[in-house]
Short mmCIF file of C-alpha atoms in Angstrom, two decimals:
data_model
loop_
_atom_site.label_atom_id
_atom_site.label_comp_id
_atom_site.label_asym_id
_atom_site.label_seq_id
_atom_site.Cartn_x
_atom_site.Cartn_y
_atom_site.Cartn_z
CA MET Y 1 -79.04 201.63 15.31
CA GLN Y 2 -79.93 198.52 13.39
CA GLN Y 3 -76.35 197.20 13.95
CA ILE Y 4 -76.98 197.64 17.54
CA ILE Y 5 -80.13 195.91 17.60
CA ASN Y 6 -78.54 193.03 15.64
CA PHE Y 7 -75.80 192.77 18.07
CA VAL Y 8 -78.26 192.35 21.16
CA ILE Y 9 -80.21 189.71 19.06
CA ARG Y 10 -77.01 187.59 18.35
CA ASN Y 11 -75.66 187.90 21.82
CA LYS Y 12 -79.01 187.67 23.82
CA ALA Y 13 -78.03 184.78 25.72
CA PHE Y 14 -74.61 186.13 26.88
CA LEU Y 15 -75.90 189.61 27.66
CA LEU Y 16 -78.83 187.92 29.69
CA PHE Y 17 -76.07 186.03 31.57
CA LEU Y 18 -74.16 189.11 32.34
CA LEU Y 19 -77.30 190.95 33.52
CA LEU Y 20 -78.41 188.16 35.86
CA PHE Y 21 -74.59 187.85 37.11
CA ALA Y 22 -74.54 191.62 37.84
CA VAL Y 23 -77.96 191.38 39.67
CA SER Y 24 -76.90 188.43 41.74
CA LEU Y 25 -73.58 189.89 42.55
CA GLY Y 26 -75.19 193.22 43.67
CA LEU Y 27 -77.66 191.28 45.95
CA THR Y 28 -74.87 189.34 47.24
CA ILE Y 29 -72.71 192.52 48.20
CA GLN Y 30 -75.85 194.08 49.66
CA THR Y 31 -76.95 191.06 51.81
CA HIS Y 32 -73.51 189.95 53.18
CA HIS Y 33 -71.44 192.39 55.14
CA TYR Y 34 -68.02 190.77 54.59
CA HIS Y 35 -68.54 190.90 50.67
CA LYS Y 36 -69.96 194.39 50.96
CA SER Y 37 -66.88 195.67 53.09
CA GLN Y 38 -64.43 193.87 50.53
CA PHE Y 39 -66.21 195.54 47.58
CA ILE Y 40 -66.09 198.95 49.18
CA SER Y 41 -62.31 198.43 50.08
CA SER Y 42 -61.49 197.42 46.54
CA ALA Y 43 -63.36 200.28 45.03
CA ASN Y 44 -61.62 202.80 47.28
CA ARG Y 45 -58.23 201.10 46.38
CA LEU Y 46 -59.02 201.68 42.61
CA THR Y 47 -60.38 205.13 43.05
CA GLY Y 48 -57.39 206.19 45.21
CA GLY Y 49 -54.94 204.69 42.67
CA THR Y 50 -56.75 206.52 39.79
CA TYR Y 51 -56.65 209.98 41.49
CA SER Y 52 -53.08 209.35 42.35
CA VAL Y 53 -52.01 208.91 38.82
CA PHE Y 54 -54.04 212.00 37.71
CA SER Y 55 -52.47 213.88 40.59
CA SER Y 56 -48.86 212.94 39.57
CA ILE Y 57 -49.61 213.99 35.97
CA SER Y 58 -51.23 217.23 37.12
CA GLN Y 59 -48.22 217.90 39.19
CA TYR Y 60 -45.74 217.13 36.57
CA PHE Y 61 -47.51 219.72 34.25
CA ASP Y 62 -47.37 222.28 37.08
CA LEU Y 63 -43.61 222.03 37.60
CA LYS Y 64 -42.69 225.10 35.48
CA SER Y 65 -45.14 227.55 37.08
CA GLU Y 66 -43.98 225.92 40.42
CA ASN Y 67 -40.49 226.76 39.44
CA LYS Y 68 -41.44 230.18 38.45
CA ARG Y 69 -43.12 230.82 41.82
CA LEU Y 70 -39.97 229.48 43.64
CA VAL Y 71 -37.55 231.71 41.69
CA GLU Y 72 -39.83 234.83 42.26
CA GLU Y 73 -39.85 234.05 46.09
CA ASN Y 74 -36.17 233.54 46.00
CA GLN Y 75 -35.75 236.87 44.25
CA ARG Y 76 -37.61 238.57 47.18
CA LEU Y 77 -35.61 236.93 49.86
CA ARG Y 78 -32.34 237.66 48.16
CA GLU Y 79 -33.16 241.28 47.90
CA GLN Y 80 -33.96 241.28 51.56
CA LEU Y 81 -30.56 239.68 52.31
CA LEU Y 82 -28.60 242.08 50.07
CA ASN Y 83 -30.47 245.12 51.58
CA ALA Y 84 -30.00 243.96 55.34
CA PRO Y 85 -28.06 246.17 57.52
CA SER Y 86 -24.46 244.78 58.18
CA GLU Y 87 -23.36 243.63 61.67
CA GLN Y 88 -21.45 246.68 62.07
CA GLY Y 89 -24.50 248.87 61.19
CA SER Y 90 -27.11 246.66 62.66
CA ARG Y 91 -28.20 249.53 65.18
CA ALA Y 92 -28.54 251.99 62.69
CA THR Y 93 -32.07 253.06 61.58
CA VAL Y 94 -33.38 250.84 58.47
CA THR Y 95 -35.07 253.17 55.79
CA LEU Y 96 -37.66 251.87 53.47
CA ASP Y 97 -35.40 252.63 50.46
CA THR Y 98 -33.50 249.47 49.06
CA VAL Y 99 -30.09 249.78 47.35
CA TYR Y 100 -30.02 246.55 45.56
CA GLU Y 101 -32.85 245.12 43.10
CA VAL Y 102 -32.74 241.40 42.16
CA ILE Y 103 -34.08 240.28 38.87
CA PRO Y 104 -34.49 236.63 38.11
CA ALA Y 105 -33.48 235.28 34.82
CA GLU Y 106 -32.77 232.01 32.94
CA VAL Y 107 -29.62 231.12 31.26
CA PHE Y 108 -30.20 230.90 27.34
CA LYS Y 109 -26.82 230.01 26.45
CA ASN Y 110 -23.56 229.21 28.31
CA SER Y 111 -20.01 228.68 27.16
CA TYR Y 112 -17.13 227.43 29.37
CA SER Y 113 -14.52 225.61 27.17
CA GLY Y 114 -12.93 228.60 25.49
CA ASN Y 115 -10.54 231.33 26.89
CA TYR Y 116 -13.23 234.21 26.63
CA ASN Y 117 -16.63 232.56 27.69
CA PHE Y 118 -19.88 234.41 27.82
CA ILE Y 119 -23.37 233.56 29.12
CA THR Y 120 -26.75 234.72 27.43
CA ILE Y 121 -29.75 235.28 29.66
CA ASN Y 122 -33.37 235.79 28.61
CA LYS Y 123 -33.76 239.21 30.27
CA GLY Y 124 -32.82 242.61 28.79
CA SER Y 125 -33.34 246.08 28.77
CA ARG Y 126 -37.07 245.87 28.94
CA ASP Y 127 -36.44 244.22 32.33
CA SER Y 128 -34.34 247.12 33.38
CA ILE Y 129 -31.17 245.17 32.84
CA ARG Y 130 -28.16 247.15 31.53
CA PRO Y 131 -24.45 246.81 31.38
CA ASP Y 132 -22.30 246.53 34.67
CA PHE Y 133 -24.94 244.67 36.50
CA GLY Y 134 -23.80 241.59 38.41
CA VAL Y 135 -24.99 238.06 37.91
CA ILE Y 136 -25.19 235.43 40.70
CA THR Y 137 -26.86 232.22 41.69
CA ASP Y 138 -27.85 231.11 45.13
CA LYS Y 139 -24.34 229.65 45.51
CA GLY Y 140 -22.20 232.40 44.31
CA ILE Y 141 -21.19 234.90 41.44
CA VAL Y 142 -21.25 234.14 37.64
CA GLY Y 143 -20.31 237.28 35.91
CA ILE Y 144 -21.17 240.76 34.76
CA VAL Y 145 -23.50 241.93 32.04
CA ASP Y 146 -21.62 243.74 29.21
CA GLN Y 147 -24.43 244.05 26.63
CA SER Y 148 -28.22 243.92 26.50
CA ASN Y 149 -30.98 244.47 24.08
CA SER Y 150 -34.66 244.55 24.77
CA LYS Y 151 -34.95 240.81 25.52
CA TYR Y 152 -31.69 239.34 26.25
CA SER Y 153 -28.31 240.20 27.75
CA ARG Y 154 -24.76 238.94 27.46
CA VAL Y 155 -22.78 238.34 30.47
CA ILE Y 156 -18.98 238.09 30.89
CA SER Y 157 -18.57 234.72 32.56
CA ILE Y 158 -15.94 234.58 35.46
CA LEU Y 159 -14.37 231.94 33.12
CA ASN Y 160 -13.18 234.82 31.00
CA LYS Y 161 -9.63 236.10 30.65
CA ASN Y 162 -10.86 239.57 30.55
CA SER Y 163 -12.77 239.28 33.76
CA ARG Y 164 -11.38 240.72 36.82
CA ILE Y 165 -13.44 241.07 39.85
CA ASN Y 166 -12.55 242.59 43.24
CA ALA Y 167 -12.69 239.79 46.02
CA GLN Y 168 -11.52 239.08 49.58
CA LEU Y 169 -10.87 236.43 52.30
CA LYS Y 170 -13.88 236.15 54.45
CA SER Y 171 -11.65 235.50 57.57
CA SER Y 172 -9.78 238.95 57.11
CA ASN Y 173 -10.00 242.21 55.35
CA HIS Y 174 -7.07 241.12 52.69
CA PHE Y 175 -8.34 241.77 49.04
CA GLY Y 176 -7.20 240.66 45.66
CA SER Y 177 -8.40 240.49 42.04
CA LEU Y 178 -10.31 237.49 40.85
CA VAL Y 179 -9.10 236.27 37.44
CA TRP Y 180 -9.22 232.97 35.36
CA ASP Y 181 -6.14 231.57 33.68
CA GLY Y 182 -8.15 229.53 31.02
CA GLY Y 183 -7.63 226.22 32.65
CA SER Y 184 -10.24 224.40 34.71
CA PRO Y 185 -13.94 225.74 34.67
CA ASN Y 186 -14.24 224.65 38.23
CA THR Y 187 -11.16 226.88 39.48
CA VAL Y 188 -10.31 230.62 39.29
CA GLN Y 189 -7.34 232.57 40.77
CA LEU Y 190 -7.37 235.31 43.44
CA VAL Y 191 -4.13 237.38 42.65
CA ASP Y 192 -2.25 240.26 44.40
CA VAL Y 193 -3.08 239.04 47.88
CA SER Y 194 -0.77 240.35 50.52
CA LYS Y 195 1.84 238.09 51.96
CA PHE Y 196 0.52 239.36 55.30
CA ALA Y 197 -2.71 237.58 54.85
CA GLY Y 198 -2.96 234.69 57.19
CA VAL Y 199 -4.56 232.57 54.48
CA GLN Y 200 -5.11 228.82 54.91
CA ILE Y 201 -6.49 226.08 52.58
CA ASN Y 202 -10.22 225.75 52.64
CA ASP Y 203 -10.56 229.67 53.56
CA THR Y 204 -13.79 230.93 51.91
CA VAL Y 205 -13.58 233.80 49.34
CA ILE Y 206 -16.35 236.40 48.86
CA THR Y 207 -16.71 239.56 46.84
CA GLY Y 208 -15.02 242.44 48.42
CA GLY Y 209 -17.74 245.05 47.90
CA GLN Y 210 -15.23 247.67 46.45
CA SER Y 211 -17.02 248.31 43.27
CA ALA Y 212 -20.54 249.27 42.42
CA ILE Y 213 -21.33 245.89 40.67
CA PHE Y 214 -21.40 243.35 43.48
CA PRO Y 215 -22.30 243.90 47.27
CA LYS Y 216 -19.81 242.67 49.90
CA GLY Y 217 -20.19 239.09 50.95
CA ILE Y 218 -21.48 237.20 48.02
CA GLY Y 219 -19.90 233.67 47.88
CA ILE Y 220 -17.10 232.72 45.34
CA GLY Y 221 -15.42 229.76 46.52
CA THR Y 222 -12.66 228.22 48.70
CA VAL Y 223 -8.80 228.05 48.83
CA LYS Y 224 -7.30 225.09 47.57
CA ASP Y 225 -3.89 226.06 46.72
CA ILE Y 226 -1.36 228.87 47.83
CA LYS Y 227 1.48 229.92 45.77
CA SER Y 228 3.89 232.96 45.97
CA ASP Y 229 3.85 235.46 42.92
CA ILE Y 230 7.11 235.77 41.13
CA GLY Y 231 7.95 239.06 42.89
CA GLY Y 232 7.49 237.26 46.23
CA ASP Y 233 5.49 240.07 48.03
CA THR Y 234 1.93 238.49 47.14
CA TYR Y 235 0.17 235.35 46.96
CA GLN Y 236 -1.81 233.80 44.00
CA LEU Y 237 -4.49 231.54 45.29
CA GLN Y 238 -6.26 228.63 43.54
CA ILE Y 239 -9.97 229.17 44.23
CA ALA Y 240 -12.48 226.06 43.93
CA LEU Y 241 -15.75 227.62 42.77
CA PHE Y 242 -19.06 227.23 44.68
CA ASN Y 243 -20.88 227.19 41.28
CA ASP Y 244 -20.82 224.55 38.82
CA MET Y 245 -20.25 226.81 35.85
CA THR Y 246 -20.81 224.11 33.47
CA ASP Y 247 -24.58 223.69 34.76
CA LEU Y 248 -26.14 226.97 35.14
CA GLY Y 249 -29.94 227.35 35.11
CA PHE Y 250 -31.53 230.23 36.89
CA VAL Y 251 -29.62 233.30 37.85
CA TYR Y 252 -30.16 236.50 39.61
CA VAL Y 253 -29.19 239.89 38.18
CA ILE Y 254 -28.19 242.50 40.72
CA ASN Y 255 -28.98 246.26 40.11
CA ASN Y 256 -27.16 248.49 42.63
CA LYS Y 257 -29.36 251.80 42.38
CA ASP Y 258 -26.55 253.76 43.87
CA ALA Y 259 -24.08 252.73 41.27
CA LEU Y 260 -24.13 255.96 39.27
CA MET Y 261 -23.48 257.95 42.39
CA VAL Y 262 -20.61 255.79 43.41
CA ARG Y 263 -18.94 256.15 40.17
CA GLU Y 264 -19.72 260.04 39.97
CA ILE Y 265 -17.95 260.35 43.36
CA GLU Y 266 -14.85 257.98 42.37
CA GLU Y 267 -14.34 259.92 39.06
CA GLU Y 268 -14.35 263.25 41.06
CA LYS Y 269 -11.73 261.71 43.40
CA ASP Y 270 -9.56 260.56 40.48
CA GLU Y 271 -9.73 263.92 38.78
#
């Protein structure tokens, strides 16, 4: 306290000047319309700029929660799309039961440079994820869950030589098997496609829906090259992927609630 008093005594002339200057400035602003309007305008600009800075900082720290909200909203929309009646069955009665459940997850680890690549996601059995669940993004398929513990799951990437997924040409009902030759992470192969398929460059390839893992119609990529297999009876197509498999963030895991019943009836048929 004594230091403050000493400071005031030492600088009393300067402090008196500041006080008189502030009083005169206030009187000038109050009595002159132009000066008053300029002062208010400057104060508003300063206040607005300050609020803008704080707003930007607040928005930055809210990005994580906003991204989570958007992912959850996309999850609900994707479930509605997967469970929507097909064009052929659009006149059928839609029940309240849904076949496909969509679970959002985040990629924890992603490999794409080897021959047998896997992806780790941050959801597991406690989130109802089990082996043989399909994994997609908003652009297309990613792979199939093969292992899961309580918190994490491992996904067999489509960039894995052991991966084999049913796929078809969108423009027709000609099917094939989607495989990967270990080459580019941007390209996979659709093999065993009938020579009767009127396939053309840039045709779209989608999931065929002939398994209990992926519903029909999930995007995969476009045809960029057409070659005849060794036997000459089928085509091997080079497919440019919709997904950038080297840059995966959020994914969606698909649970087909009817998968067990589908497998049971297929096993009975095989027997």
